[in-house]
Structure formats: structure tokens, C-alpha cells
C-alpha positions as MATLAB code, in Angstrom:
seq = 'XXXXXXXXXXXXXXXXXXXXXXXXXXXXXXXXXXXXXXXXXXXXXXXXXXXXXXXXXXXXXXXXXXXXXXXXXXXXXXXXXXXXXXXXXXXXXXXXXXXXXXXXXXXXXXXXXXXXXXXXXXXXXXXXXXXXXXXXXXXXXXXXXXXXXXXXXXXXXXXXXXXXXXXXXXXXXXXXXXXXXXXXXXXXXXXXXXXXXXXXXXXXXXXXXXXXXXXXXXXXXXXXXXXXXXXXXXXXXXXXXXXXXXXXXXXXXXXXXXXXXXXXXXXXXXXXXXXXXXXXXXXXXXXXXXXX';
ca = [
     -56.652  -19.235  -52.569;
     -53.118  -20.096  -53.727;
     -52.109  -16.579  -52.828;
     -53.426  -16.860  -49.670;
     -51.693  -20.091  -48.874;
     -48.283  -18.656  -50.123;
     -48.616  -15.648  -47.973;
     -49.335  -17.964  -44.952;
     -46.467  -19.894  -45.682;
     -44.135  -16.913  -45.918;
     -45.438  -15.552  -42.682;
     -44.664  -18.841  -40.924;
     -41.232  -19.023  -42.466;
     -40.504  -15.443  -41.375;
     -41.441  -16.325  -37.739;
     -39.347  -19.428  -37.699;
     -36.241  -17.480  -39.076;
     -36.821  -14.691  -36.444;
     -36.929  -17.196  -33.620;
     -33.789  -19.032  -34.913;
     -31.854  -15.644  -35.244;
     -33.054  -14.561  -31.606;
     -31.747  -18.043  -30.201;
     -28.495  -17.609  -32.053;
     -27.998  -13.927  -30.687;
     -28.818  -15.207  -27.281;
     -26.184  -18.121  -27.616;
     -23.678  -15.812  -28.777;
     -24.110  -13.475  -25.870;
     -23.865  -16.409  -23.400;
     -20.453  -17.401  -24.924;
     -18.827  -13.736  -24.928;
     -16.761  -13.225  -21.723;
     -18.383  -10.467  -19.525;
     -16.265   -7.009  -19.456;
     -14.122   -6.948  -16.436;
     -15.330   -4.414  -13.889;
     -13.103   -1.679  -12.774;
     -12.134   -2.427   -9.187;
     -13.562   -0.223   -6.640;
     -12.582    0.975   -3.179;
      -9.218    1.539   -1.935;
      -7.601   -0.605   -4.554;
      -8.818    1.155   -7.662;
      -6.724    3.102   -9.874;
      -7.905    6.485  -10.662;
      -5.978    9.287  -12.288;
      -2.819    7.507  -11.764;
      -1.249    5.285   -9.371;
      -3.641    4.450   -6.345;
      -2.766    2.098   -3.887;
      -4.830   -0.050   -1.526;
      -3.236   -0.216    1.880;
      -4.008   -1.785    5.213;
      -6.671   -4.374    5.772;
      -9.380   -3.165    8.447;
      -7.192   -4.467   11.344;
      -3.515   -3.786   10.258;
      -2.202   -6.075   12.783;
      -4.188   -9.053   11.284;
      -2.895  -10.903    8.253;
      -4.475   -9.633    5.073;
      -7.432  -11.657    3.465;
      -8.368  -11.622   -0.191;
     -12.032  -11.030   -1.121;
     -12.189  -14.925   -1.651;
     -11.542  -15.483    1.803;
      -7.835  -16.582    1.262;
      -4.578  -15.132    2.488;
      -1.902  -14.030    0.308;
       0.401  -16.630    1.974;
      -1.836  -19.307    0.876;
      -3.562  -20.035    4.097;
      -7.453  -20.374    4.622;
      -8.565  -18.864    7.996;
     -11.629  -21.154    8.105;
      -9.908  -24.389    7.232;
      -8.242  -25.280   10.344;
      -4.769  -24.734   11.596;
      -2.784  -22.386    9.569;
       1.087  -22.694    9.203;
       1.258  -18.928    8.627;
      -0.838  -17.751   11.397;
       0.998  -15.201   13.691;
       3.141  -16.689   16.131;
       4.951  -15.001   19.121;
       7.422  -12.707   17.554;
      10.998  -13.818   17.907;
      12.682  -10.638   16.495;
      10.040   -7.942   16.571;
       6.648   -6.850   18.189;
       4.447   -6.888   15.213;
       3.259   -9.694   13.085;
       5.489  -12.330   11.900;
       8.154  -10.802   13.785;
       8.113   -7.342   12.113;
       8.764   -4.247   14.109;
       5.728   -2.416   15.407;
       7.461    0.002   17.981;
      10.710    2.012   18.027;
      11.841    0.300   21.082;
      12.656    3.650   22.600;
      10.770    6.645   24.207;
      11.122    8.396   20.580;
       8.307    8.472   18.172;
       8.860    7.605   14.365;
       6.686    9.240   11.626;
       6.680    7.182    8.547;
       5.185    7.916    5.193;
       4.273    5.384    2.491;
       3.686    5.179   -1.166;
       5.714    8.006   -2.558;
       7.620    9.825   -3.716;
       4.837   11.990   -5.354;
       5.594   15.284   -7.028;
       2.483   16.977   -5.547;
       2.514   15.715   -1.853;
       6.039   14.630   -1.168;
       7.615   18.178   -1.418;
       4.882   19.604    0.888;
       5.437   16.738    3.516;
       9.109   17.586    3.403;
       8.543   21.262    3.900;
       6.271   20.915    6.908;
       8.728   18.483    8.454;
      11.665   20.981    7.692;
       9.853   23.813    9.326;
       9.662   21.763   12.672;
      13.064   20.273   12.556;
      11.364   16.687   12.481;
      13.186   13.710   10.699;
      10.882   10.846    9.448;
      11.051    7.602    7.567;
       9.781    7.535    3.995;
       8.637    4.067    2.554;
       9.032    4.394   -1.152;
       7.443    2.470   -3.977;
      10.259    1.359   -6.528;
       8.457    2.634   -9.637;
       7.844    6.000   -8.058;
      11.481    6.279   -7.043;
      12.467    5.396  -10.786;
      10.009    7.934  -11.938;
      10.956   10.704   -9.494;
      14.766   10.337   -8.437;
      14.997   13.959   -7.559;
      12.411   13.542   -4.711;
      14.374   10.440   -3.404;
      17.449   12.988   -3.250;
      15.479   15.603   -1.394;
      14.308   12.937    1.096;
      17.984   11.884    1.800;
      19.292   15.344    1.758;
      16.984   16.305    4.340;
      18.210   13.675    6.690;
      15.202   11.241    6.413;
      15.423    7.389    6.387;
      14.635    5.308    3.620;
      12.216    2.244    3.453;
      11.698   -0.202    0.653;
       7.768   -0.504   -0.067;
       7.957   -3.000   -2.939;
       8.185   -2.140   -6.534;
       4.541   -1.696   -7.378;
       2.960   -1.840   -3.767;
       2.191   -5.569   -4.204;
      -0.119   -6.308   -1.158;
       0.243  -10.085   -2.310;
       4.039   -9.946   -2.422;
       4.093  -12.385    0.327;
       2.244  -15.040   -1.525;
       4.978  -15.121   -4.249;
       7.959  -17.385   -4.175;
      11.035  -16.300   -2.165;
      12.772  -15.837   -5.544;
      10.170  -13.377   -6.735;
       9.808  -11.547   -3.525;
      13.845  -11.087   -3.542;
      13.749   -9.951   -7.306;
      11.116   -7.443   -6.285;
      12.813   -5.859   -3.406;
      16.191   -5.842   -5.091;
      14.631   -3.978   -8.195;
      13.128   -1.625   -5.752;
      16.530   -1.003   -3.993;
      18.096   -0.598   -7.235;
      15.957    2.259   -8.268;
      16.466    3.944   -4.970;
      20.265    3.496   -5.397;
      19.903    4.980   -8.969;
      19.019    8.209   -7.316;
      21.302    8.143   -4.309;
      23.891    5.541   -4.858;
      25.074    5.511   -1.406;
      21.684    5.480    0.429;
      21.208    3.052    3.249;
      18.040    1.220    2.898;
      17.519   -0.561    6.067;
      13.770   -1.385    6.381;
      11.210   -3.000    4.183;
       7.455   -2.325    4.882;
       5.003   -4.923    3.269;
       2.133   -3.340    1.502;
      -1.189   -3.707    3.328;
       0.615   -5.089    6.219;
       0.087   -8.561    4.650;
       3.116  -10.013    6.254;
       4.172  -13.653    5.774;
       7.063  -15.598    6.985;
       8.690  -15.764    3.315;
       8.523  -12.007    2.951;
       9.958  -11.264    6.331;
      12.743  -13.748    5.677;
      13.703  -12.455    2.493;
      13.939   -8.874    3.523;
      15.913   -9.741    6.671;
      18.284  -11.618    4.345;
      18.797   -8.471    2.225;
      19.683   -6.721    5.540;
      16.314   -4.861    6.030;
      14.267   -4.776    9.129;
      10.536   -5.582    8.370;
       8.696   -2.440    9.510;
       4.992   -2.394   10.691;
       3.311    0.428   12.696;
       1.714    1.280   15.911;
      -0.737    4.106   14.856;
      -2.814    4.094   11.968;
      -5.212    6.928   11.096;
      -6.330    5.222    7.900;
      -5.514    8.450    5.886;
      -5.319    6.462    2.723;
      -9.214    6.310    2.956;
      -9.082   10.184    2.808;
     -11.143   10.767    6.063;
     -10.262   14.457    6.312;
      -7.456   16.300    8.165;
      -9.541   16.823   11.297;
     -10.082   12.999   11.579;
      -6.527   12.179   10.922;
      -5.276   14.836   13.443;
      -7.653   13.420   16.151;
      -6.532    9.650   15.673;
      -2.859   10.344   15.547;
      -3.189   12.753   18.767;
      -5.121   10.235   20.622;
      -3.290    7.146   19.838;
       0.307    8.138   19.761;
       2.449    7.218   22.745;
       5.947    6.638   23.556;
       7.665    4.341   21.228;
       4.928    4.578   18.495;
       5.494    4.054   14.811;
       3.002    6.459   13.002;
       1.704    5.291    9.630;
       0.919    7.932    6.992;
       0.825    8.552    3.366;
       2.602   11.102    1.007;
       1.246    9.367   -2.150;
      -1.054    6.749   -3.699;
      -4.091    9.084   -3.847;
      -5.384   12.507   -2.752;
      -3.239   13.200    0.297;
      -3.814   16.702    0.892;
      -5.785   15.878    4.016;
      -2.522   14.164    5.327;
      -0.526   17.321    4.596;
      -2.805   19.454    6.149;
      -3.237   17.190    9.174;
       0.664   17.191    9.653;
       0.669   20.857    9.788;
      -1.843   20.490   12.804;
      -0.142   17.508   14.401;
       3.471   18.726   14.675;
       3.166   21.210   17.133;
       1.162   18.855   19.554;
       3.647   16.046   18.946;
       6.786   17.944   19.199;
       5.426   19.245   22.618;
       4.984   15.725   23.782;
       7.603   13.633   22.429;
      11.066   13.418   20.597;
      10.243   12.626   16.970;
      12.948   10.815   15.140;
      13.673    9.110   11.830;
      14.294    5.400   12.389;
      17.972    4.702   12.664;
      19.508    4.002    9.183;
      21.312    0.908   10.563;
      18.037   -0.742   11.116;
      16.070   -1.622   14.511;
      17.879   -3.054   17.359;
];
């Protein structure tokens, strides 16, 4: 009888210990921070620099996933002091420029330079005698100064596109915005000391009054766009070609990308587009002294 009692006691103790250990494990798991998920979609980084570009409506202010704006406004909570107002200096959001102001059409390429795609874009433009505008990311300019030199040597215009494609740059303080733009200009000037950088394009089109004001204070015209084929979403050369051909008119600024992801579709579309565009419009780089 004593043996059975001892065995029963041991069994109960074992069950109690197992329950306690299970509770401790569950408690420990609940106190351990979850591993952050890798971002998905246009802002994900895969095999190098990847940049999320425009919101669905490029003319609308960018909205973060939590519903807030980069400038601190909340679209659903009454009057927003940073809501777009009638442009005083330009025809785009927050006074940025969204057209050339002339019959000429301007092709613009964002996010480069990139050693794979920028040389291809330059080659196609050169074949058709077309000058364009390249909105370069500072860290890419620092990594590929030879490509910045090639862009300038071919007679194209340069545009500042922030140091690290910061879609939330307009949410920063004016001092941080200014430091970012100056750092990017310095990287460009390290490659081409006498280069004119007369334009700034806010990543994602997420314009705010502070970022426009700082850019203008540094002598750069805030540059938006008219035509957006969403080539950053890699829709394929056929769709890019169709959108640009259909939507481009006199004075248009066409947004495309030579970096930030797989841009072979953009390059292939450019080969199809240029014969059509040059037959309809005069294609020019934006003037190096800025917009009028």
C-alpha cells in the first residue's frame, strides 16, 4: 500500500510540475517581442535598393498606412493646414511644377543612377538625340559617380531626389530636410563639381510646404509630373508604352524610373516610345536654370 501511495504522489507532482513549466513557457513567449515582418509591396527591399514610389494618386498627398500624412496631418480629423491650396508658384501639389509650361515634353527618370539600367536609358536617349532630366538619389550618386558624369556629359539635366529616397522627408524638420538635400547635392558635386542642380523631386510625390520651401531656399524648383505609367510597379513594357503614349500631351512631364528595382520593362518601353513621341512632340530636358 505504501508503494502505491508513493507512486501516486510522484505522478501528481509530475503533473503539477509539467503544468507549471507549460505556464512559464507561455508567459515567456508572450513577453518576447514578435519578429518584425519584412515590408512587402513597393517599399520592400529585395536584392539591393528598392524604392516605393508614388501613392495611387500622385497628385494627392501621400498617406501612411496608419492614416496619417507625412506632414503630420490626419485627413479624417477636420481642417488640415497642409491640405493642397491653389498653387502660387507652380501647377502641381503645394506649388510644385507639374508641367513644362511650354509645348515641349520632358522625360524624367527617377531613383538612379543604376549600373544596369541607367547606361541602357542613356544609350536609347542618345540614339534618338533626346535630352531628359534625371532625378538622382544621393547614395546612388555617391556609389556611381561615373554614371552621374555620363548623364551630364550627354547633356541631361540633374534633379535632387533626396539622399535615401525618403518618402517621409516632408515630415522632418526644416533643418533635417535641408541637411538631406545638401548632402545629396554634395554627392552629385563630388562627381561633377560644376553641375547645376536646379530641381528637387520629393519621393512618392509626398509634398509638404516645408519641403517645398527648403528646396526653393536652396535654389531648386520643386518638380512634380503630369504622366505616370507606374513603371515602378513593373507592369511590363506594353502597359508602360500604352499609358505614356495615351496620356502625353504638350507640356507634359513624364515620370519613369531607371533604378529602384527591375527596370528592364521601362528600358524596353522607352525603345518603343521614342519613335512615337519624337514624331509628335519636341522632347527636351528641363532647363538647367530651373522652371520659369
